[in-house]
Tab-separated table of C-alpha atoms in Angstrom:
chain	number	residue	atom	x	y	z
A	1	MET	CA	26.998	-16.215	5.068
A	2	ASP	CA	24.168	-17.297	7.319
A	3	GLY	CA	25.072	-20.775	8.791
A	4	ARG	CA	21.541	-21.523	9.855
A	5	PHE	CA	20.598	-22.514	6.263
A	6	GLU	CA	21.751	-24.985	3.851
A	7	GLU	CA	22.367	-22.229	1.081
A	8	VAL	CA	21.942	-18.456	0.606
A	9	ILE	CA	21.258	-17.435	-2.871
A	10	THR	CA	23.561	-14.417	-3.690
A	11	THR	CA	23.734	-14.200	-7.452
A	12	ARG	CA	21.069	-14.016	-10.231
A	13	GLU	CA	22.887	-16.846	-12.078
A	14	ARG	CA	22.352	-19.147	-9.159
A	15	LEU	CA	18.816	-17.996	-8.769
A	16	ARG	CA	17.977	-18.792	-12.336
A	17	GLU	CA	19.542	-22.171	-12.120
A	18	ILE	CA	16.781	-22.857	-9.681
A	19	ILE	CA	13.799	-21.010	-11.088
A	20	GLU	CA	13.551	-20.751	-14.879
A	21	LEU	CA	12.987	-17.327	-16.702
A	22	PRO	CA	9.450	-16.222	-17.063
A	23	SER	CA	7.522	-16.760	-20.249
A	24	HIS	CA	7.508	-14.000	-22.830
A	25	ARG	CA	3.855	-13.249	-21.874
A	26	VAL	CA	4.907	-12.551	-18.256
A	27	ALA	CA	8.088	-10.874	-19.103
A	28	GLY	CA	6.494	-8.477	-21.455
A	29	LYS	CA	3.428	-7.319	-19.498
A	30	ALA	CA	4.910	-4.214	-17.869
A	31	ILE	CA	4.042	-0.856	-19.382
A	32	ASP	CA	5.460	2.570	-18.658
A	33	HIS	CA	2.178	4.411	-18.233
A	34	ILE	CA	-1.455	4.263	-16.912
A	35	ASP	CA	-3.464	2.944	-19.909
A	36	ASP	CA	-7.350	2.197	-19.973
A	37	ILE	CA	-6.918	-1.168	-18.367
A	38	CYS	CA	-5.101	0.421	-15.410
A	39	ARG	CA	-7.467	3.343	-15.191
A	40	ARG	CA	-10.527	1.000	-14.907
A	41	PHE	CA	-8.665	-1.052	-12.149
A	42	ILE	CA	-7.740	2.020	-10.063
A	43	ALA	CA	-11.196	3.376	-10.603
A	44	ALA	CA	-12.722	0.083	-8.872
A	45	SER	CA	-10.015	-0.072	-6.053
A	46	PRO	CA	-10.740	1.209	-2.522
A	47	PHE	CA	-7.400	0.120	-1.162
A	48	VAL	CA	-3.812	0.659	-2.065
A	49	MET	CA	-0.482	-0.200	-0.342
A	50	VAL	CA	2.311	2.385	-0.629
A	51	ALA	CA	6.026	1.135	-0.408
A	52	THR	CA	8.803	3.520	0.161
A	53	ARG	CA	12.313	3.457	1.528
A	54	GLY	CA	13.778	5.652	4.467
A	55	ALA	CA	17.018	7.353	4.832
A	56	ASP	CA	18.022	4.485	7.042
A	57	GLY	CA	17.451	1.943	4.277
A	58	LEU	CA	14.449	0.378	5.882
A	59	LEU	CA	11.308	-0.167	3.784
A	60	ASP	CA	7.935	0.889	4.763
A	61	LEU	CA	4.522	-0.352	3.668
A	62	SER	CA	1.489	2.115	4.356
A	63	PRO	CA	-2.125	1.035	3.578
A	64	LYS	CA	-4.495	3.757	2.239
A	65	GLY	CA	-8.170	3.282	2.013
A	66	ASP	CA	-11.202	5.329	0.806
A	67	PRO	CA	-14.222	4.958	-1.465
A	68	ALA	CA	-13.348	3.061	-4.679
A	69	GLY	CA	-11.482	5.350	-7.135
A	70	PHE	CA	-10.115	7.641	-4.565
A	71	VAL	CA	-6.741	7.602	-6.217
A	72	ALA	CA	-7.061	10.108	-9.072
A	73	VAL	CA	-5.512	9.445	-12.565
A	74	LEU	CA	-4.449	13.046	-13.483
A	75	ASP	CA	-2.845	11.911	-16.846
A	76	ASP	CA	-1.309	8.756	-18.275
A	77	HIS	CA	1.896	9.210	-15.997
A	78	THR	CA	0.520	10.898	-12.916
A	79	LEU	CA	-1.494	9.571	-9.948
A	80	ALA	CA	-2.844	11.692	-6.988
A	81	ILE	CA	-3.419	9.934	-3.681
A	82	PRO	CA	-5.028	12.032	-0.905
A	83	ASP	CA	-3.597	11.856	2.650
A	84	ARG	CA	-6.265	11.518	5.241
A	85	TYR	CA	-6.093	11.648	9.089
A	86	GLY	CA	-3.672	9.124	10.603
A	87	ASN	CA	-1.295	8.828	13.444
A	88	ASN	CA	0.994	11.734	12.292
A	89	ARG	CA	4.116	9.449	11.836
A	90	LEU	CA	4.207	10.403	8.177
A	91	ASP	CA	6.421	7.439	7.383
A	92	THR	CA	5.780	7.549	3.701
A	93	PHE	CA	6.305	11.255	3.390
A	94	GLU	CA	9.362	11.296	5.577
A	95	ASN	CA	10.842	8.614	3.378
A	96	LEU	CA	10.053	10.443	0.163
A	97	LEU	CA	12.045	13.448	1.229
A	98	THR	CA	15.166	11.357	0.838
A	99	HIS	CA	14.123	8.532	-1.470
A	100	PRO	CA	11.446	9.372	-4.058
A	101	GLU	CA	11.058	5.819	-5.261
A	102	VAL	CA	7.577	4.437	-4.486
A	103	GLY	CA	5.560	1.102	-5.167
A	104	LEU	CA	1.758	0.881	-5.146
A	105	PHE	CA	-0.207	-2.321	-4.825
A	106	PHE	CA	-3.989	-1.857	-5.703
A	107	ILE	CA	-6.602	-4.294	-4.416
A	108	ILE	CA	-10.243	-4.647	-5.282
A	109	PRO	CA	-12.176	-6.738	-2.633
A	110	GLY	CA	-13.618	-9.883	-4.115
A	111	ASN	CA	-11.296	-9.509	-7.142
A	112	ASN	CA	-8.387	-12.006	-7.439
A	113	ASP	CA	-6.304	-9.784	-9.773
A	114	THR	CA	-4.179	-6.929	-8.441
A	115	LEU	CA	-2.238	-4.050	-9.992
A	116	ARG	CA	1.281	-2.992	-9.243
A	117	VAL	CA	2.601	0.575	-10.051
A	118	SER	CA	6.065	1.976	-9.397
A	119	GLY	CA	7.578	5.353	-9.897
A	120	LYS	CA	8.631	8.614	-8.160
A	121	GLY	CA	6.773	10.251	-5.386
A	122	LYS	CA	6.418	13.892	-4.203
A	123	ILE	CA	4.389	15.637	-1.643
A	124	VAL	CA	2.261	18.521	-2.837
A	125	ILE	CA	-0.256	21.190	-1.709
A	126	ASP	CA	-2.555	22.294	-4.472
A	127	ARG	CA	-5.877	23.651	-3.427
A	128	SER	CA	-7.738	22.912	-6.511
A	129	LEU	CA	-6.679	19.180	-6.451
A	130	GLN	CA	-7.192	18.885	-2.684
A	131	GLU	CA	-10.843	20.008	-3.237
A	132	LYS	CA	-11.247	17.480	-6.021
A	133	LEU	CA	-10.058	14.775	-3.588
A	134	ALA	CA	-12.390	15.809	-0.870
A	135	VAL	CA	-14.691	13.185	0.937
A	136	ASN	CA	-17.644	14.304	3.096
A	137	GLY	CA	-16.729	17.840	2.359
A	138	LYS	CA	-13.101	17.277	3.902
A	139	ALA	CA	-10.198	17.975	1.674
A	140	PRO	CA	-6.816	16.185	2.418
A	141	THR	CA	-4.029	18.437	3.824
A	142	LEU	CA	-1.481	16.971	1.549
A	143	VAL	CA	-1.419	14.943	-1.545
A	144	LEU	CA	0.959	12.288	-2.801
A	145	ILE	CA	1.731	12.665	-6.399
A	146	VAL	CA	3.220	9.595	-8.264
A	147	THR	CA	4.984	9.867	-11.526
A	148	VAL	CA	4.417	6.541	-13.074
A	149	GLU	CA	7.350	4.533	-14.575
A	150	GLU	CA	6.049	1.121	-14.573
A	151	ALA	CA	2.632	-0.688	-14.177
A	152	PHE	CA	1.424	-4.191	-14.609
A	153	THR	CA	-1.345	-6.609	-13.343
A	154	HIS	CA	-0.344	-9.356	-10.800
A	155	CYS	CA	-1.344	-12.958	-11.234
A	156	PRO	CA	-4.041	-14.157	-8.820
A	157	LYS	CA	-2.332	-17.159	-7.233
A	158	CYS	CA	-1.553	-15.401	-3.975
A	159	ILE	CA	-5.155	-14.394	-3.499
A	160	VAL	CA	-6.358	-17.892	-4.514
A	161	ARG	CA	-4.036	-19.738	-2.287
A	162	SER	CA	-4.831	-17.425	0.753
A	163	LYS	CA	-8.568	-17.766	0.234
A	164	LEU	CA	-8.555	-14.036	1.033
A	165	TRP	CA	-12.141	-13.423	-0.136
A	166	LYS	CA	-13.716	-16.565	1.206
A	167	PRO	CA	-14.972	-15.735	4.736
A	168	GLN	CA	-15.768	-19.376	5.376
A	169	GLU	CA	-12.044	-20.003	5.178
A	170	TRP	CA	-10.865	-17.167	7.324
A	171	PRO	CA	-8.829	-18.241	10.337
A	172	ASP	CA	-10.099	-18.010	13.860
A	173	ARG	CA	-9.090	-14.591	15.146
A	174	THR	CA	-9.572	-15.392	18.946
A	175	ASN	CA	-5.836	-15.237	19.744
A	176	VAL	CA	-4.961	-12.354	17.304
A	177	PRO	CA	-3.691	-9.336	19.242
A	178	THR	CA	-5.475	-5.957	18.964
A	179	LEU	CA	-3.902	-2.728	18.109
A	180	ALA	CA	-4.622	-1.589	21.590
A	181	GLU	CA	-2.738	-4.589	23.062
A	182	ALA	CA	0.112	-4.019	20.792
A	183	MET	CA	0.484	-0.371	21.480
A	184	VAL	CA	0.439	-0.805	25.166
A	185	ALA	CA	3.045	-3.545	25.077
A	186	HIS	CA	5.360	-2.087	22.375
A	187	ALA	CA	5.300	1.388	23.466
A	188	LYS	CA	5.115	0.700	27.160
A	189	LEU	CA	2.115	2.702	27.717
A	190	SER	CA	0.653	3.509	31.201
A	191	GLU	CA	-2.975	3.031	29.858
A	192	SER	CA	-4.651	-0.418	30.176
A	193	VAL	CA	-5.481	-2.342	27.101
A	194	ALA	CA	-9.212	-1.498	27.681
A	195	GLU	CA	-8.370	2.191	28.012
A	196	MET	CA	-6.276	2.145	24.983
A	197	GLN	CA	-9.186	0.491	22.968
A	198	VAL	CA	-11.458	3.252	23.901
A	199	ILE	CA	-8.897	5.898	22.531
A	200	ILE	CA	-8.558	3.943	19.359
A	201	ASP	CA	-12.421	3.462	18.948
A	202	ASP	CA	-12.939	7.244	19.518
A	203	ASP	CA	-10.384	8.276	17.065
A	204	GLY	CA	-11.692	5.890	14.413
A	205	ALA	CA	-15.212	7.338	15.009
A	206	THR	CA	-14.352	11.083	14.971
A	207	ARG	CA	-11.181	11.440	12.760
A	208	LEU	CA	-11.704	9.481	9.582
A	209	TYR	CA	-11.945	12.781	7.590
């Protein structure tokens, strides 16, 4: 037990003593496939977060972004997500080699509702599919295929509370660290923050696709 806190919840029974069961409307909203509602949502989404689990048990959450509808619905149980240029860590793909379970969280800018999808993932090479997923004439090197096991829309409260789509409510970013600052500090790089920023800016300008 962790002595820093009054109580640590360790059983479902105790959890449900505190938080009541969801209504039938919420409990029954999950489906096991991609229907027309899910298709329309995915078609409008330019951003998805991909959750996987590594061999060491640690969870990873990787963002993917492209023009709206970049995640292809191949059929009612299959999604295809193109892999674009990144930092070559390949955290998601490395994880899938040992744990195929994957979770997806689709976001549409300005929209308070979100879509959650979970299932099993695999890494594929398929020239025809890769060409269909090309942007600016550049096809992805690899494609993440997700076999869908569950899908449901998520309530908008978190978006509303955070005022995510209200620029006038956004926090002051003056003291927010940059990627360059974090990389120099965390990786103990010899480059200065300014030098690292030039590298990052150049990478973003020349290696999007």
